[in-house]
Amino acid sequence: MEQSGKKIIIGSDHAGFAMKEYIKSELARLGIAVDDVGVFNEEKSDYPLYAGRVARAVAKGEYERGIAVCGSGIGASITANRFRGVRAALCVTEEMAKLSRLHNNANVLVIGGRITPQNEVSKILNAWLTVGFEGGRHEKRIRMIDEEADRK
């Protein structure tokens, strides 16, 4: 497991709370430490706050990887990708998770808590944690992401 010995930061809004708890249990089963930045119940909350906490910590280099969960995954993905250096991937299949790592070196996994079945999340999580970055021609493209973001 590529992440063994590393901590992952995780956060969700109310709509992703149940899935976040499931993901935490899967990570614990795999022996991966997790720092949870909220939410801690299903009371209404705002996804930008929690996806932002995850993305900011990854952008600052405090964590190599993070996971953000909201109802559809769309809002958390949009939020996380606003942070320079964050490559958040909304993955709904195992193949997307593999490609997000191989080609994009995704450092934030985004899950739609209300739309992704738990059995798929287990496969997505396993792929995202175990597949490494392919490098090569993809390194140039990752540099291009930040260069394009810096253009005014």
mmCIF file with all atom_site columns, C-alpha atoms in Angstrom:
data_model
loop_
_atom_site.group_PDB
_atom_site.id
_atom_site.type_symbol
_atom_site.label_atom_id
_atom_site.label_alt_id
_atom_site.label_comp_id
_atom_site.label_asym_id
_atom_site.label_entity_id
_atom_site.label_seq_id
_atom_site.pdbx_PDB_ins_code
_atom_site.Cartn_x
_atom_site.Cartn_y
_atom_site.Cartn_z
_atom_site.occupancy
_atom_site.B_iso_or_equiv
_atom_site.pdbx_formal_charge
_atom_site.auth_seq_id
_atom_site.auth_comp_id
_atom_site.auth_asym_id
_atom_site.auth_atom_id
_atom_site.pdbx_PDB_model_num
ATOM 1   C CA . MET A 1 1   ? 0.000   0.000  0.000   1.00 0.00 ? 1   MET A CA 1
ATOM 2   C CA . GLU A 1 2   ? 1.637   3.181  -1.197  1.00 0.00 ? 2   GLU A CA 1
ATOM 3   C CA . GLN A 1 3   ? 0.202   5.321  1.617   1.00 0.00 ? 3   GLN A CA 1
ATOM 4   C CA . SER A 1 4   ? 1.303   3.055  4.457   1.00 0.00 ? 4   SER A CA 1
ATOM 5   C CA . GLY A 1 5   ? 2.759   5.098  7.287   1.00 0.00 ? 5   GLY A CA 1
ATOM 6   C CA . LYS A 1 6   ? 1.302   8.345  5.926   1.00 0.00 ? 6   LYS A CA 1
ATOM 7   C CA . LYS A 1 7   ? -1.641  10.297 7.236   1.00 0.00 ? 7   LYS A CA 1
ATOM 8   C CA . ILE A 1 8   ? -4.538  11.287 5.032   1.00 0.00 ? 8   ILE A CA 1
ATOM 9   C CA . ILE A 1 9   ? -6.713  14.305 5.744   1.00 0.00 ? 9   ILE A CA 1
ATOM 10  C CA . ILE A 1 10  ? -10.446 13.863 5.194   1.00 0.00 ? 10  ILE A CA 1
ATOM 11  C CA . GLY A 1 11  ? -13.444 16.154 5.334   1.00 0.00 ? 11  GLY A CA 1
ATOM 12  C CA . SER A 1 12  ? -17.074 16.242 4.287   1.00 0.00 ? 12  SER A CA 1
ATOM 13  C CA . ASP A 1 13  ? -20.248 18.241 4.500   1.00 0.00 ? 13  ASP A CA 1
ATOM 14  C CA . HIS A 1 14  ? -23.457 16.824 6.017   1.00 0.00 ? 14  HIS A CA 1
ATOM 15  C CA . ALA A 1 15  ? -24.381 15.040 2.772   1.00 0.00 ? 15  ALA A CA 1
ATOM 16  C CA . GLY A 1 16  ? -21.067 13.202 2.743   1.00 0.00 ? 16  GLY A CA 1
ATOM 17  C CA . PHE A 1 17  ? -20.872 12.487 6.466   1.00 0.00 ? 17  PHE A CA 1
ATOM 18  C CA . ALA A 1 18  ? -22.010 8.832  6.354   1.00 0.00 ? 18  ALA A CA 1
ATOM 19  C CA . MET A 1 19  ? -19.679 8.049  3.446   1.00 0.00 ? 19  MET A CA 1
ATOM 20  C CA . LYS A 1 20  ? -16.783 9.841  5.170   1.00 0.00 ? 20  LYS A CA 1
ATOM 21  C CA . GLU A 1 21  ? -17.288 7.629  8.210   1.00 0.00 ? 21  GLU A CA 1
ATOM 22  C CA . TYR A 1 22  ? -17.310 4.550  5.981   1.00 0.00 ? 22  TYR A CA 1
ATOM 23  C CA . ILE A 1 23  ? -14.094 5.686  4.234   1.00 0.00 ? 23  ILE A CA 1
ATOM 24  C CA . LYS A 1 24  ? -12.432 6.272  7.610   1.00 0.00 ? 24  LYS A CA 1
ATOM 25  C CA . SER A 1 25  ? -13.296 2.712  8.647   1.00 0.00 ? 25  SER A CA 1
ATOM 26  C CA . GLU A 1 26  ? -11.830 1.382  5.382   1.00 0.00 ? 26  GLU A CA 1
ATOM 27  C CA . LEU A 1 27  ? -8.636  3.400  5.899   1.00 0.00 ? 27  LEU A CA 1
ATOM 28  C CA . ALA A 1 28  ? -8.358  2.133  9.483   1.00 0.00 ? 28  ALA A CA 1
ATOM 29  C CA . ARG A 1 29  ? -8.780  -1.432 8.211   1.00 0.00 ? 29  ARG A CA 1
ATOM 30  C CA . LEU A 1 30  ? -5.871  -0.781 5.848   1.00 0.00 ? 30  LEU A CA 1
ATOM 31  C CA . GLY A 1 31  ? -3.747  0.653  8.670   1.00 0.00 ? 31  GLY A CA 1
ATOM 32  C CA . ILE A 1 32  ? -3.792  4.205  7.306   1.00 0.00 ? 32  ILE A CA 1
ATOM 33  C CA . ALA A 1 33  ? -4.000  7.063  9.810   1.00 0.00 ? 33  ALA A CA 1
ATOM 34  C CA . VAL A 1 34  ? -6.599  9.752  9.165   1.00 0.00 ? 34  VAL A CA 1
ATOM 35  C CA . ASP A 1 35  ? -7.091  13.312 10.372  1.00 0.00 ? 35  ASP A CA 1
ATOM 36  C CA . ASP A 1 36  ? -10.764 14.263 10.157  1.00 0.00 ? 36  ASP A CA 1
ATOM 37  C CA . VAL A 1 37  ? -11.471 17.992 9.741   1.00 0.00 ? 37  VAL A CA 1
ATOM 38  C CA . GLY A 1 38  ? -15.246 17.638 9.947   1.00 0.00 ? 38  GLY A CA 1
ATOM 39  C CA . VAL A 1 39  ? -18.151 17.518 9.858   1.00 0.00 ? 39  VAL A CA 1
ATOM 40  C CA . PHE A 1 40  ? -18.964 15.337 12.795  1.00 0.00 ? 40  PHE A CA 1
ATOM 41  C CA . ASN A 1 41  ? -22.721 14.902 12.331  1.00 0.00 ? 41  ASN A CA 1
ATOM 42  C CA . GLU A 1 42  ? -25.427 15.282 9.684   1.00 0.00 ? 42  GLU A CA 1
ATOM 43  C CA . GLU A 1 43  ? -26.488 18.827 10.602  1.00 0.00 ? 43  GLU A CA 1
ATOM 44  C CA . LYS A 1 44  ? -26.598 21.107 7.558   1.00 0.00 ? 44  LYS A CA 1
ATOM 45  C CA . SER A 1 45  ? -23.151 22.399 6.621   1.00 0.00 ? 45  SER A CA 1
ATOM 46  C CA . ASP A 1 46  ? -21.371 23.982 3.680   1.00 0.00 ? 46  ASP A CA 1
ATOM 47  C CA . TYR A 1 47  ? -19.075 21.838 1.511   1.00 0.00 ? 47  TYR A CA 1
ATOM 48  C CA . PRO A 1 48  ? -16.639 24.676 0.627   1.00 0.00 ? 48  PRO A CA 1
ATOM 49  C CA . LEU A 1 49  ? -15.503 24.902 4.247   1.00 0.00 ? 49  LEU A CA 1
ATOM 50  C CA . TYR A 1 50  ? -14.586 21.237 4.562   1.00 0.00 ? 50  TYR A CA 1
ATOM 51  C CA . ALA A 1 51  ? -13.293 20.604 1.037   1.00 0.00 ? 51  ALA A CA 1
ATOM 52  C CA . GLY A 1 52  ? -11.291 23.813 1.498   1.00 0.00 ? 52  GLY A CA 1
ATOM 53  C CA . ARG A 1 53  ? -9.740  22.559 4.727   1.00 0.00 ? 53  ARG A CA 1
ATOM 54  C CA . VAL A 1 54  ? -8.631  19.372 2.999   1.00 0.00 ? 54  VAL A CA 1
ATOM 55  C CA . ALA A 1 55  ? -7.307  21.134 -0.100  1.00 0.00 ? 55  ALA A CA 1
ATOM 56  C CA . ARG A 1 56  ? -5.520  23.887 1.836   1.00 0.00 ? 56  ARG A CA 1
ATOM 57  C CA . ALA A 1 57  ? -3.645  21.328 3.953   1.00 0.00 ? 57  ALA A CA 1
ATOM 58  C CA . VAL A 1 58  ? -2.590  19.391 0.848   1.00 0.00 ? 58  VAL A CA 1
ATOM 59  C CA . ALA A 1 59  ? -1.612  22.600 -0.975  1.00 0.00 ? 59  ALA A CA 1
ATOM 60  C CA . LYS A 1 60  ? 0.562   23.635 1.997   1.00 0.00 ? 60  LYS A CA 1
ATOM 61  C CA . GLY A 1 61  ? 2.286   20.243 2.001   1.00 0.00 ? 61  GLY A CA 1
ATOM 62  C CA . GLU A 1 62  ? 0.956   19.292 5.428   1.00 0.00 ? 62  GLU A CA 1
ATOM 63  C CA . TYR A 1 63  ? -0.457  16.094 3.881   1.00 0.00 ? 63  TYR A CA 1
ATOM 64  C CA . GLU A 1 64  ? 0.511   14.275 0.698   1.00 0.00 ? 64  GLU A CA 1
ATOM 65  C CA . ARG A 1 65  ? -3.093  13.321 0.040   1.00 0.00 ? 65  ARG A CA 1
ATOM 66  C CA . GLY A 1 66  ? -6.604  14.143 1.097   1.00 0.00 ? 66  GLY A CA 1
ATOM 67  C CA . ILE A 1 67  ? -10.161 12.984 0.594   1.00 0.00 ? 67  ILE A CA 1
ATOM 68  C CA . ALA A 1 68  ? -13.196 15.261 0.306   1.00 0.00 ? 68  ALA A CA 1
ATOM 69  C CA . VAL A 1 69  ? -16.800 14.096 0.287   1.00 0.00 ? 69  VAL A CA 1
ATOM 70  C CA . CYS A 1 70  ? -20.042 15.923 -0.425  1.00 0.00 ? 70  CYS A CA 1
ATOM 71  C CA . GLY A 1 71  ? -23.405 14.774 -1.764  1.00 0.00 ? 71  GLY A CA 1
ATOM 72  C CA . SER A 1 72  ? -22.526 14.618 -5.458  1.00 0.00 ? 72  SER A CA 1
ATOM 73  C CA . GLY A 1 73  ? -18.789 15.265 -5.209  1.00 0.00 ? 73  GLY A CA 1
ATOM 74  C CA . ILE A 1 74  ? -19.097 18.128 -7.681  1.00 0.00 ? 74  ILE A CA 1
ATOM 75  C CA . GLY A 1 75  ? -18.993 21.012 -5.195  1.00 0.00 ? 75  GLY A CA 1
ATOM 76  C CA . ALA A 1 76  ? -16.102 19.524 -3.224  1.00 0.00 ? 76  ALA A CA 1
ATOM 77  C CA . SER A 1 77  ? -14.193 18.916 -6.462  1.00 0.00 ? 77  SER A CA 1
ATOM 78  C CA . ILE A 1 78  ? -14.701 22.475 -7.684  1.00 0.00 ? 78  ILE A CA 1
ATOM 79  C CA . THR A 1 79  ? -13.640 23.854 -4.313  1.00 0.00 ? 79  THR A CA 1
ATOM 80  C CA . ALA A 1 80  ? -10.543 21.687 -3.940  1.00 0.00 ? 80  ALA A CA 1
ATOM 81  C CA . ASN A 1 81  ? -9.290  22.464 -7.427  1.00 0.00 ? 81  ASN A CA 1
ATOM 82  C CA . ARG A 1 82  ? -9.194  26.186 -6.641  1.00 0.00 ? 82  ARG A CA 1
ATOM 83  C CA . PHE A 1 83  ? -6.048  25.581 -4.560  1.00 0.00 ? 83  PHE A CA 1
ATOM 84  C CA . ARG A 1 84  ? -2.762  25.753 -6.463  1.00 0.00 ? 84  ARG A CA 1
ATOM 85  C CA . GLY A 1 85  ? -0.976  22.431 -6.437  1.00 0.00 ? 85  GLY A CA 1
ATOM 86  C CA . VAL A 1 86  ? -4.114  20.454 -5.699  1.00 0.00 ? 86  VAL A CA 1
ATOM 87  C CA . ARG A 1 87  ? -5.239  17.966 -8.283  1.00 0.00 ? 87  ARG A CA 1
ATOM 88  C CA . ALA A 1 88  ? -8.620  16.822 -7.036  1.00 0.00 ? 88  ALA A CA 1
ATOM 89  C CA . ALA A 1 89  ? -10.286 13.995 -8.920  1.00 0.00 ? 89  ALA A CA 1
ATOM 90  C CA . LEU A 1 90  ? -13.965 13.184 -8.594  1.00 0.00 ? 90  LEU A CA 1
ATOM 91  C CA . CYS A 1 91  ? -13.911 9.434  -9.119  1.00 0.00 ? 91  CYS A CA 1
ATOM 92  C CA . VAL A 1 92  ? -17.039 7.356  -9.601  1.00 0.00 ? 92  VAL A CA 1
ATOM 93  C CA . THR A 1 93  ? -15.341 4.206  -10.895 1.00 0.00 ? 93  THR A CA 1
ATOM 94  C CA . GLU A 1 94  ? -12.239 2.217  -10.043 1.00 0.00 ? 94  GLU A CA 1
ATOM 95  C CA . GLU A 1 95  ? -10.828 2.956  -13.501 1.00 0.00 ? 95  GLU A CA 1
ATOM 96  C CA . MET A 1 96  ? -11.180 6.710  -12.951 1.00 0.00 ? 96  MET A CA 1
ATOM 97  C CA . ALA A 1 97  ? -9.302  6.374  -9.660  1.00 0.00 ? 97  ALA A CA 1
ATOM 98  C CA . LYS A 1 98  ? -6.480  4.458  -11.363 1.00 0.00 ? 98  LYS A CA 1
ATOM 99  C CA . LEU A 1 99  ? -6.200  6.996  -14.172 1.00 0.00 ? 99  LEU A CA 1
ATOM 100 C CA . SER A 1 100 ? -6.366  9.915  -11.744 1.00 0.00 ? 100 SER A CA 1
ATOM 101 C CA . ARG A 1 101 ? -3.199  8.599  -10.139 1.00 0.00 ? 101 ARG A CA 1
ATOM 102 C CA . LEU A 1 102 ? -1.411  7.264  -13.238 1.00 0.00 ? 102 LEU A CA 1
ATOM 103 C CA . HIS A 1 103 ? -1.928  10.304 -15.459 1.00 0.00 ? 103 HIS A CA 1
ATOM 104 C CA . ASN A 1 104 ? -2.810  13.198 -13.140 1.00 0.00 ? 104 ASN A CA 1
ATOM 105 C CA . ASN A 1 105 ? -1.034  12.339 -9.899  1.00 0.00 ? 105 ASN A CA 1
ATOM 106 C CA . ALA A 1 106 ? -4.271  13.257 -8.122  1.00 0.00 ? 106 ALA A CA 1
ATOM 107 C CA . ASN A 1 107 ? -3.577  14.225 -4.532  1.00 0.00 ? 107 ASN A CA 1
ATOM 108 C CA . VAL A 1 108 ? -7.180  14.740 -3.442  1.00 0.00 ? 108 VAL A CA 1
ATOM 109 C CA . LEU A 1 109 ? -9.807  12.074 -4.014  1.00 0.00 ? 109 LEU A CA 1
ATOM 110 C CA . VAL A 1 110 ? -13.373 13.362 -4.175  1.00 0.00 ? 110 VAL A CA 1
ATOM 111 C CA . ILE A 1 111 ? -16.350 11.084 -3.613  1.00 0.00 ? 111 ILE A CA 1
ATOM 112 C CA . GLY A 1 112 ? -20.059 11.750 -4.046  1.00 0.00 ? 112 GLY A CA 1
ATOM 113 C CA . GLY A 1 113 ? -21.477 10.409 -0.813  1.00 0.00 ? 113 GLY A CA 1
ATOM 114 C CA . ARG A 1 114 ? -25.055 10.236 -2.059  1.00 0.00 ? 114 ARG A CA 1
ATOM 115 C CA . ILE A 1 115 ? -24.322 8.787  -5.489  1.00 0.00 ? 115 ILE A CA 1
ATOM 116 C CA . THR A 1 116 ? -21.487 6.280  -5.108  1.00 0.00 ? 116 THR A CA 1
ATOM 117 C CA . PRO A 1 117 ? -22.282 2.840  -3.646  1.00 0.00 ? 117 PRO A CA 1
ATOM 118 C CA . GLN A 1 118 ? -20.050 1.718  -0.781  1.00 0.00 ? 118 GLN A CA 1
ATOM 119 C CA . ASN A 1 119 ? -18.836 -1.366 -2.657  1.00 0.00 ? 119 ASN A CA 1
ATOM 120 C CA . GLU A 1 120 ? -17.616 0.932  -5.476  1.00 0.00 ? 120 GLU A CA 1
ATOM 121 C CA . VAL A 1 121 ? -16.016 3.306  -2.974  1.00 0.00 ? 121 VAL A CA 1
ATOM 122 C CA . SER A 1 122 ? -13.953 0.437  -1.570  1.00 0.00 ? 122 SER A CA 1
ATOM 123 C CA . LYS A 1 123 ? -12.629 -0.336 -5.076  1.00 0.00 ? 123 LYS A CA 1
ATOM 124 C CA . ILE A 1 124 ? -12.073 3.359  -5.845  1.00 0.00 ? 124 ILE A CA 1
ATOM 125 C CA . LEU A 1 125 ? -10.218 3.883  -2.582  1.00 0.00 ? 125 LEU A CA 1
ATOM 126 C CA . ASN A 1 126 ? -8.037  0.811  -3.057  1.00 0.00 ? 126 ASN A CA 1
ATOM 127 C CA . ALA A 1 127 ? -7.072  1.867  -6.587  1.00 0.00 ? 127 ALA A CA 1
ATOM 128 C CA . TRP A 1 128 ? -6.384  5.464  -5.568  1.00 0.00 ? 128 TRP A CA 1
ATOM 129 C CA . LEU A 1 129 ? -4.191  4.348  -2.678  1.00 0.00 ? 129 LEU A CA 1
ATOM 130 C CA . THR A 1 130 ? -2.176  1.712  -4.531  1.00 0.00 ? 130 THR A CA 1
ATOM 131 C CA . VAL A 1 131 ? -1.639  3.056  -8.050  1.00 0.00 ? 131 VAL A CA 1
ATOM 132 C CA . GLY A 1 132 ? 1.386   5.294  -8.499  1.00 0.00 ? 132 GLY A CA 1
ATOM 133 C CA . PHE A 1 133 ? 2.048   8.189  -10.834 1.00 0.00 ? 133 PHE A CA 1
ATOM 134 C CA . GLU A 1 134 ? 3.304   7.108  -14.252 1.00 0.00 ? 134 GLU A CA 1
ATOM 135 C CA . GLY A 1 135 ? 5.382   10.256 -14.799 1.00 0.00 ? 135 GLY A CA 1
ATOM 136 C CA . GLY A 1 136 ? 6.907   10.722 -18.227 1.00 0.00 ? 136 GLY A CA 1
ATOM 137 C CA . ARG A 1 137 ? 4.759   12.766 -20.580 1.00 0.00 ? 137 ARG A CA 1
ATOM 138 C CA . HIS A 1 138 ? 2.272   13.327 -17.761 1.00 0.00 ? 138 HIS A CA 1
ATOM 139 C CA . GLU A 1 139 ? 4.762   15.374 -15.717 1.00 0.00 ? 139 GLU A CA 1
ATOM 140 C CA . LYS A 1 140 ? 4.773   18.052 -18.413 1.00 0.00 ? 140 LYS A CA 1
ATOM 141 C CA . ARG A 1 141 ? 0.985   18.187 -18.341 1.00 0.00 ? 141 ARG A CA 1
ATOM 142 C CA . ILE A 1 142 ? 0.892   18.598 -14.586 1.00 0.00 ? 142 ILE A CA 1
ATOM 143 C CA . ARG A 1 143 ? 3.303   21.539 -14.846 1.00 0.00 ? 143 ARG A CA 1
ATOM 144 C CA . MET A 1 144 ? 1.046   22.974 -17.521 1.00 0.00 ? 144 MET A CA 1
ATOM 145 C CA . ILE A 1 145 ? -1.920  22.909 -15.152 1.00 0.00 ? 145 ILE A CA 1
ATOM 146 C CA . ASP A 1 146 ? -0.235  25.348 -12.768 1.00 0.00 ? 146 ASP A CA 1
ATOM 147 C CA . GLU A 1 147 ? 1.173   27.452 -15.608 1.00 0.00 ? 147 GLU A CA 1
ATOM 148 C CA . GLU A 1 148 ? -2.283  27.858 -17.131 1.00 0.00 ? 148 GLU A CA 1
ATOM 149 C CA . ALA A 1 149 ? -3.766  28.684 -13.741 1.00 0.00 ? 149 ALA A CA 1
ATOM 150 C CA . ASP A 1 150 ? -1.182  31.454 -13.303 1.00 0.00 ? 150 ASP A CA 1
ATOM 151 C CA . ARG A 1 151 ? -2.079  33.144 -16.595 1.00 0.00 ? 151 ARG A CA 1
ATOM 152 C CA . LYS A 1 152 ? -4.161  36.258 -16.150 1.00 0.00 ? 152 LYS A CA 1
#
